[in-house]
Short mmCIF file of C-alpha atoms in Angstrom, two decimals:
data_model
loop_
_atom_site.label_atom_id
_atom_site.label_comp_id
_atom_site.label_asym_id
_atom_site.label_seq_id
_atom_site.Cartn_x
_atom_site.Cartn_y
_atom_site.Cartn_z
CA MET A 1031 69.76 119.70 139.02
CA PHE A 1032 69.04 119.57 135.35
CA ALA A 1033 70.52 116.32 134.40
CA CYS A 1034 67.21 115.07 136.68
CA CYS A 1035 65.15 116.97 134.18
CA ARG A 1036 65.81 116.06 131.11
CA PHE A 1037 65.57 112.87 132.49
CA PHE A 1038 62.14 113.08 134.01
CA LEU A 1039 61.45 114.61 130.15
CA PHE A 1040 62.49 111.97 128.37
CA TRP A 1041 60.45 109.31 130.55
CA ILE A 1042 57.36 111.62 130.16
CA VAL A 1043 57.91 111.61 125.73
CA LEU A 1044 58.49 108.09 125.89
CA LEU A 1045 55.55 107.25 128.34
CA PRO A 1046 53.13 107.11 125.82
CA PHE A 1047 55.25 105.25 122.81
CA SER A 1048 56.04 102.49 125.44
CA GLY A 1049 51.86 101.99 125.99
CA LEU A 1050 51.34 101.96 122.33
CA VAL A 1051 54.42 99.10 121.67
CA TYR A 1052 52.70 96.78 124.53
CA ALA A 1053 49.25 97.21 123.16
CA GLN A 1054 49.38 95.61 119.86
CA THR A 1055 49.54 92.20 119.06
CA PRO A 1056 52.18 91.03 116.53
CA PRO A 1057 51.11 90.20 113.23
CA LEU A 1058 50.84 86.02 112.55
CA PRO A 1059 53.55 84.62 110.31
CA ALA A 1060 52.82 84.25 106.51
CA ARG A 1061 53.14 80.46 106.76
CA LYS A 1062 51.38 80.64 110.08
CA ALA A 1063 48.15 81.87 108.40
CA GLU A 1064 48.16 80.28 105.04
CA THR A 1065 48.24 76.83 107.11
CA LEU A 1066 45.39 78.01 109.19
CA ASP A 1067 43.86 78.80 105.67
CA VAL A 1068 44.81 75.75 103.92
CA LEU A 1069 42.81 73.69 107.41
CA GLU A 1070 39.71 75.21 107.09
CA LYS A 1071 39.43 74.61 103.57
CA ARG A 1072 40.09 71.08 104.48
CA ILE A 1073 37.74 70.88 107.29
CA GLU A 1074 34.78 72.42 104.59
CA SER A 1075 35.98 69.45 102.30
CA GLU A 1076 36.00 67.16 104.65
CA LYS A 1077 32.32 68.54 105.67
CA ASP A 1078 31.32 68.11 101.76
CA ARG A 1079 32.68 64.58 101.68
CA LYS A 1080 30.59 63.80 104.56
CA SER A 1081 27.12 64.90 103.28
CA ALA A 1082 28.23 63.85 100.16
CA LEU A 1083 28.87 59.82 101.46
CA GLU A 1084 25.64 60.59 103.72
CA GLN A 1085 23.44 61.08 100.91
CA THR A 1086 25.17 58.71 99.29
CA LEU A 1087 24.50 56.22 101.82
CA LYS A 1088 20.80 57.48 102.21
CA ASP A 1089 20.23 56.80 98.19
CA THR A 1090 21.79 53.58 98.31
CA ASP A 1091 19.44 52.67 101.78
CA LEU A 1092 16.81 53.67 99.48
CA THR A 1093 17.91 51.53 96.70
CA LEU A 1094 18.40 48.51 98.94
CA LYS A 1095 14.48 48.80 100.31
CA GLN A 1096 12.98 49.37 96.70
CA THR A 1097 15.19 46.65 95.84
CA LYS A 1098 14.05 43.83 98.77
CA THR A 1099 10.37 44.97 97.85
CA ASP A 1100 10.95 44.14 94.34
CA LEU A 1101 12.14 40.64 95.34
CA VAL A 1102 9.77 39.95 97.79
CA LYS A 1103 6.89 40.64 94.83
CA LEU A 1104 9.12 38.64 92.25
CA ALA A 1105 9.39 35.65 94.89
CA ARG A 1106 6.04 35.97 95.45
CA SER A 1107 5.35 35.26 91.88
CA ILE A 1108 7.91 33.15 91.14
CA GLN A 1109 6.03 30.81 94.31
CA GLU A 1110 2.94 31.37 92.53
CA ASN A 1111 4.53 29.96 88.87
CA GLU A 1112 6.09 27.07 90.76
CA SER A 1113 2.49 25.85 92.36
CA ALA A 1114 0.84 26.25 89.01
CA LEU A 1115 3.60 24.22 87.07
CA ALA A 1116 3.34 21.53 89.43
CA HIS A 1117 -0.56 21.21 89.26
CA LEU A 1118 -0.11 21.45 85.80
CA ASN A 1119 2.63 18.92 86.07
CA GLN A 1120 0.21 16.65 87.65
CA LYS A 1121 -2.84 16.96 85.56
CA ILE A 1122 -1.14 16.13 82.65
CA ALA A 1123 0.15 13.02 84.50
CA ALA A 1124 -3.32 12.55 85.53
CA LEU A 1125 -4.78 13.12 81.38
CA GLU A 1126 -1.52 10.44 80.19
CA ASP A 1127 -2.63 8.31 82.74
CA GLU A 1128 -6.50 8.09 81.58
CA LYS A 1129 -5.62 8.14 78.38
CA ALA A 1130 -3.87 5.36 78.88
CA LEU A 1131 -6.16 3.73 80.33
CA LEU A 1132 -9.12 4.35 77.35
CA SER A 1133 -6.78 3.47 75.18
CA ASP A 1134 -6.10 0.34 75.90
CA LYS A 1135 -10.01 -0.41 76.82
CA ILE A 1136 -10.89 1.02 73.29
CA GLU A 1137 -8.47 -1.09 71.51
CA LYS A 1138 -9.79 -4.59 73.87
CA ASP A 1139 -13.59 -3.77 72.63
CA TYR A 1140 -12.65 -3.15 69.42
CA ALA A 1141 -11.38 -6.83 69.08
CA ALA A 1142 -14.33 -8.17 70.91
CA MET A 1143 -16.92 -6.15 68.18
CA ALA A 1144 -14.73 -6.66 65.38
CA ASP A 1145 -15.00 -10.68 66.51
CA MET A 1146 -18.45 -10.43 66.93
CA ILE A 1147 -19.08 -8.55 63.76
CA LEU A 1148 -17.47 -11.41 62.15
CA ALA A 1149 -19.29 -14.02 63.07
CA LEU A 1150 -22.64 -12.48 62.41
CA THR A 1151 -21.08 -11.28 59.01
CA ARG A 1152 -20.07 -15.17 58.24
CA LEU A 1153 -23.65 -16.63 59.52
CA GLY A 1154 -25.62 -14.00 57.24
CA ARG A 1155 -23.26 -14.77 54.57
CA LEU A 1156 -24.46 -19.03 54.67
CA PRO A 1157 -27.28 -19.73 52.51
CA PRO A 1158 -30.32 -22.13 54.32
CA GLU A 1159 -28.97 -25.58 52.80
CA ALA A 1160 -25.34 -25.10 53.55
CA VAL A 1161 -26.54 -24.91 57.19
CA LEU A 1162 -28.99 -28.53 57.15
CA ALA A 1163 -25.88 -29.97 55.42
CA ARG A 1164 -23.54 -29.48 58.28
CA PRO A 1165 -21.73 -32.51 59.71
CA GLY A 1166 -23.52 -31.09 63.26
CA ALA A 1167 -26.90 -31.03 64.35
CA PRO A 1168 -28.76 -28.61 62.32
CA LEU A 1169 -30.43 -27.33 65.71
CA GLU A 1170 -27.21 -26.69 67.34
CA THR A 1171 -26.15 -24.63 64.11
CA ALA A 1172 -29.64 -22.46 65.01
CA ARG A 1173 -28.98 -22.44 69.02
CA GLY A 1174 -25.66 -20.89 67.70
CA ALA A 1175 -27.53 -17.92 65.35
CA MET A 1176 -30.06 -17.26 68.20
CA LEU A 1177 -27.35 -16.26 70.73
CA LEU A 1178 -25.64 -14.00 67.98
CA GLU A 1179 -29.12 -12.41 67.52
CA ASP A 1180 -29.38 -12.03 71.45
CA SER A 1181 -26.56 -10.57 71.07
CA LEU A 1182 -27.00 -7.53 68.50
CA PRO A 1183 -28.40 -5.48 71.64
CA ALA A 1184 -25.40 -5.47 73.89
CA LEU A 1185 -23.32 -4.88 70.80
CA GLN A 1186 -24.87 -1.79 69.53
CA ASP A 1187 -24.30 -0.96 73.37
CA ARG A 1188 -20.79 -1.61 73.37
CA ALA A 1189 -20.92 0.51 69.92
CA ALA A 1190 -22.14 3.36 71.76
CA GLY A 1191 -19.40 3.50 74.68
CA PHE A 1192 -17.16 2.83 71.99
CA SER A 1193 -17.68 6.20 70.41
CA ALA A 1194 -18.31 7.94 73.44
CA ASP A 1195 -14.76 6.51 74.37
CA LEU A 1196 -13.31 7.75 71.26
CA THR A 1197 -15.17 11.32 71.90
CA ARG A 1198 -13.54 10.93 75.44
CA LEU A 1199 -10.10 10.51 73.80
CA ASP A 1200 -10.44 13.18 71.71
CA VAL A 1201 -11.28 15.80 74.69
CA LEU A 1202 -8.49 14.41 76.30
CA GLU A 1203 -5.54 14.89 74.07
CA THR A 1204 -7.28 18.59 73.34
CA ASP A 1205 -6.97 18.77 77.29
CA LEU A 1206 -3.33 17.48 77.34
CA LYS A 1207 -1.97 19.88 73.95
CA ASP A 1208 -3.65 22.58 75.95
CA ALA A 1209 -2.26 21.75 79.53
CA ARG A 1210 1.34 21.06 78.00
CA THR A 1211 1.06 24.43 75.98
CA ARG A 1212 0.02 26.39 79.21
CA GLU A 1213 3.50 24.00 81.12
CA THR A 1214 5.81 25.66 78.52
CA GLU A 1215 4.09 29.10 78.73
CA THR A 1216 4.62 28.88 83.25
CA HIS A 1217 7.87 27.37 82.26
CA ASP A 1218 9.11 30.47 80.19
CA SER A 1219 7.55 32.83 82.48
CA LEU A 1220 9.48 31.00 85.24
CA ALA A 1221 12.87 31.25 84.04
CA ALA A 1222 12.47 34.98 82.71
CA LYS A 1223 11.16 35.83 86.65
CA GLU A 1224 14.75 33.98 87.75
CA LYS A 1225 16.66 35.71 86.18
CA ARG A 1226 15.44 38.58 87.11
CA MET A 1227 15.57 37.04 90.93
CA GLN A 1228 19.45 36.55 89.70
CA THR A 1229 19.88 40.21 89.27
CA LEU A 1230 17.68 41.70 91.74
CA LEU A 1231 20.03 39.86 93.79
CA ARG A 1232 23.06 40.49 93.23
CA THR A 1233 21.63 44.08 93.13
CA ARG A 1234 21.16 43.35 97.09
CA GLN A 1235 24.54 41.82 97.73
CA ASP A 1236 26.23 44.30 96.10
CA LEU A 1237 23.81 47.45 98.00
CA TYR A 1238 23.75 45.40 101.28
CA ALA A 1239 28.23 45.51 101.58
CA ARG A 1240 28.16 49.27 100.75
CA THR A 1241 26.22 49.60 104.16
CA GLN A 1242 28.41 46.93 105.95
CA THR A 1243 32.06 47.41 107.38
CA ASP A 1244 32.25 44.29 109.25
CA LEU A 1245 31.08 41.22 106.92
CA THR A 1246 33.93 39.32 107.35
CA HIS A 1247 33.79 39.37 110.60
CA LYS A 1248 30.40 38.14 111.25
CA LYS A 1249 30.99 35.32 109.29
CA GLN A 1250 34.12 34.14 111.07
CA ALA A 1251 32.66 34.70 113.75
CA ILE A 1252 29.67 32.77 113.17
CA GLU A 1253 31.93 30.37 111.51
CA ARG A 1254 33.72 29.48 114.51
CA LEU A 1255 30.73 29.43 116.77
CA SER A 1256 30.00 26.63 114.40
CA ARG A 1257 32.60 25.01 114.98
CA GLU A 1258 32.87 24.93 118.51
CA ALA A 1259 28.69 24.43 118.92
CA GLN A 1260 28.02 20.21 119.98
CA ASN A 1261 24.22 20.88 118.72
CA LEU A 1262 21.93 22.85 117.60
CA LYS A 1263 19.82 24.22 120.95
CA GLU A 1264 23.86 25.76 122.14
CA PHE A 1265 24.52 27.02 118.96
CA ILE A 1266 21.35 28.98 119.11
CA ALA A 1267 21.91 29.90 123.02
CA ARG A 1268 25.62 31.13 121.72
CA LEU A 1269 23.64 33.00 118.66
CA GLU A 1270 21.64 34.76 121.42
CA ALA A 1271 24.24 35.45 123.45
CA GLU A 1272 26.71 36.88 120.69
CA SER A 1273 23.56 39.04 119.56
CA ARG A 1274 23.26 40.72 122.92
CA GLU A 1275 26.52 41.53 122.69
CA ARG A 1276 26.51 43.28 119.49
CA GLU A 1277 23.62 45.49 120.93
CA LYS A 1278 25.21 46.67 123.44
CA THR A 1279 27.36 48.96 121.37
CA ALA A 1280 25.06 49.27 118.28
CA ARG A 1281 21.22 48.28 118.46
CA VAL A 1282 20.00 45.85 115.97
CA VAL A 1283 17.01 46.76 114.77
CA ILE A 1284 14.93 43.95 113.93
CA PRO A 1285 12.47 44.23 110.82
CA ALA A 1286 8.13 43.42 111.80
CA ASP A 1287 7.16 39.88 110.91
CA GLY A 1288 5.34 41.46 108.00
CA GLY A 1289 2.70 38.29 107.86
CA SER A 1290 4.22 34.94 108.10
CA ARG A 1291 4.19 32.29 105.40
CA LEU A 1292 5.97 28.77 104.93
CA PRO A 1293 9.32 29.42 103.67
CA VAL A 1294 8.12 26.99 99.94
CA PRO A 1295 5.17 25.91 98.59
CA GLY A 1296 4.46 22.04 98.97
CA ILE A 1297 2.88 19.34 101.27
CA VAL A 1298 4.16 19.10 104.90
CA ALA A 1299 5.09 15.23 105.18
CA VAL A 1300 5.64 15.56 108.18
CA GLY A 1301 4.36 17.87 111.19
CA TYR A 1302 5.18 18.90 114.23
CA GLY A 1303 5.65 16.28 117.41
CA GLN A 1304 4.84 13.58 114.32
CA ALA A 1305 7.49 10.85 113.72
CA ASP A 1306 10.07 11.60 111.63
CA SER A 1307 11.90 9.23 109.23
CA ILE A 1308 14.40 7.49 111.87
CA GLY A 1309 11.03 7.38 114.61
CA ALA A 1310 12.34 10.14 116.69
CA LYS A 1311 9.94 13.18 117.48
CA SER A 1312 10.30 16.02 114.92
CA MET A 1313 10.96 19.57 116.56
CA GLY A 1314 9.97 20.77 113.08
CA ILE A 1315 7.85 20.40 110.22
CA HIS A 1316 9.27 18.27 106.44
CA ILE A 1317 8.07 20.05 103.96
CA LYS A 1318 8.49 18.06 100.42
CA THR A 1319 8.35 20.79 97.54
CA ALA A 1320 9.62 20.95 94.34
CA PRO A 1321 13.05 21.01 92.67
CA GLY A 1322 14.94 23.48 92.69
CA ALA A 1323 11.85 25.68 94.63
CA LEU A 1324 12.86 28.98 95.99
CA VAL A 1325 13.20 29.56 99.54
CA THR A 1326 11.73 32.82 101.40
CA ALA A 1327 11.92 33.97 104.71
CA PRO A 1328 8.91 33.07 106.32
CA MET A 1329 8.47 36.27 108.72
CA GLY A 1330 10.88 39.15 108.87
CA GLY A 1331 14.19 38.89 110.38
CA VAL A 1332 18.07 39.27 110.79
CA VAL A 1333 20.35 36.79 109.28
CA ARG A 1334 22.00 35.44 112.22
CA PHE A 1335 23.81 32.31 110.54
CA ALA A 1336 24.02 30.85 107.46
CA GLY A 1337 25.83 28.28 105.85
CA MET A 1338 26.54 24.49 106.70
CA PHE A 1339 25.84 23.08 110.30
CA LYS A 1340 25.87 19.81 111.45
CA ASN A 1341 23.97 16.94 109.40
CA TYR A 1342 21.50 19.71 108.93
CA GLY A 1343 23.35 20.56 105.52
CA GLN A 1344 22.68 24.51 104.04
CA MET A 1345 20.90 25.96 106.96
CA VAL A 1346 19.58 29.59 107.50
CA ILE A 1347 18.64 30.85 110.66
CA LEU A 1348 16.82 33.97 111.39
CA GLU A 1349 16.12 36.31 114.25
CA HIS A 1350 12.80 37.54 114.57
CA ARG A 1351 10.77 39.80 117.43
CA ASP A 1352 9.46 38.60 120.61
CA THR A 1353 12.49 35.95 120.75
CA TYR A 1354 11.62 34.03 117.97
CA HIS A 1355 14.34 32.03 115.25
CA SER A 1356 13.35 30.23 112.44
CA LEU A 1357 15.38 27.21 111.57
CA ILE A 1358 15.70 26.28 107.36
CA ALA A 1359 17.65 23.30 106.66
CA GLY A 1360 17.41 21.27 103.19
CA LEU A 1361 18.71 24.45 101.10
CA ASP A 1362 21.28 23.97 97.90
CA GLU A 1363 22.00 27.26 97.58
CA ILE A 1364 22.47 30.44 100.14
CA SER A 1365 21.59 34.18 98.50
CA VAL A 1366 21.46 35.69 102.14
CA ALA A 1367 24.53 36.80 104.26
CA VAL A 1368 24.73 37.19 108.07
CA GLY A 1369 23.39 40.07 109.75
CA GLU A 1370 21.42 40.87 106.37
CA SER A 1371 17.84 42.30 107.44
CA VAL A 1372 15.49 40.60 105.31
CA SER A 1373 11.48 41.10 104.88
CA SER A 1374 9.19 38.39 105.08
CA GLY A 1375 8.86 36.73 101.69
CA GLU A 1376 12.26 37.59 100.98
CA PRO A 1377 14.62 35.44 98.89
CA LEU A 1378 16.79 32.99 100.90
CA GLY A 1379 17.82 30.54 98.47
CA LYS A 1380 17.14 27.88 96.77
CA MET A 1381 16.03 23.96 97.11
CA PRO A 1382 18.49 21.10 95.15
CA ALA A 1383 17.94 20.94 92.18
CA SER A 1384 16.96 17.24 91.61
CA SER A 1385 15.00 15.00 93.64
CA SER A 1386 17.02 12.99 96.62
CA PRO A 1387 16.35 8.61 96.17
CA ARG A 1388 13.97 9.01 98.69
CA GLY A 1389 11.74 11.32 96.41
CA SER A 1390 11.02 15.23 96.45
CA PRO A 1391 12.76 18.01 98.27
CA ALA A 1392 12.24 17.88 101.37
CA LEU A 1393 13.11 20.99 103.45
CA TYR A 1394 13.17 21.17 107.68
CA TYR A 1395 11.31 23.79 109.35
CA GLU A 1396 11.71 24.57 113.16
CA LEU A 1397 10.23 27.35 114.72
CA ARG A 1398 11.97 28.40 118.40
CA ARG A 1399 11.29 30.61 121.41
CA GLN A 1400 13.81 31.15 123.48
CA GLY A 1401 15.63 28.50 122.39
CA HIS A 1402 12.98 25.84 122.88
CA PRO A 1403 11.23 24.26 119.89
CA VAL A 1404 7.59 25.69 119.42
CA ASP A 1405 4.64 24.18 116.98
CA PRO A 1406 4.93 26.53 113.55
CA SER A 1407 0.88 26.42 113.69
CA GLN A 1408 0.68 29.29 116.14
CA LYS A 1409 2.29 31.45 113.71
CA PHE A 1410 1.46 29.78 111.03
CA SER A 1411 -2.39 29.41 109.90
CA GLU A 1412 -1.67 27.83 106.84
CA LEU A 1413 -1.27 24.60 109.04
CA LYS A 1414 -4.16 24.68 110.76
CA LYS A 1415 -5.82 23.52 108.26
#
């Protein structure tokens, strides 16, 4: 009986302590607590790093946009200088031709007047007795004298013209000197701007590379398509298919056209639909331009191809909005990369530095919509003139 009471009292005393034991959570080991603390610090550090990278990328994008804006302005200025230089060279050539013709005319007029003056001088020095004593008839001598006397007004007119020609020659030489001075100044300005442009192009390339991680993959894919494509139409179709495939995972934002202008200043030697050098119907236009001329984007777009393609030589293909593509061929240097976004007027490359045996370098430009060539005049007002 007493034993049962003791057992009962034992459990009554122990019961509160047993509840206390089961209610408390055992403390974490010291090492585990330290591990969690380190992990939390690493997470915070990664967040800070991510924010810093995002800010760096944002700053890079802003710098890239400003660089592209500066490039467009500089490219426009360079093309204006190139046009001015071409006009000055034409003016100098025309002045030199006129000067050569005028100098030749002055020389001939001078010789003719010298002969007439010499004949009149000799006649004036002959005394009447000598004239009568000559073996020939005096009548013939008198007739010669009368002819020379009648030629005096013509000689005076020629002398007046000679004087005017000399004055014009002085003006031509002054104009030539001024034109050559302006040519030198324009050439020096152009050289300085091209040097600045090369710096901006390197900056653009570096900034763009920072924002892109798959440039090598893109380049290899485009090179593969270029090798496999049998013709330009097939190549464009494959580029469009590749573009659609990329857009499934990452939407490519194509910049607005931003106004349209031809890639280079120059003369349209072969228009759309006209016969080209081999007699075939031209699907684009051939523009004769100056050696080493700067080539710019005709409209805003994304570079889909940059490199050699078949007999087109160095070529750039741009994708624009509304299913338009621009094909720009005949370049000597290319300064853009596949996947790069370009604004209207932004530099793409340069023409060959020297003329070909057929004359000035010619750029081939072709505008396509939905893969088919279209008349560029629907986009470029200067072709409608």
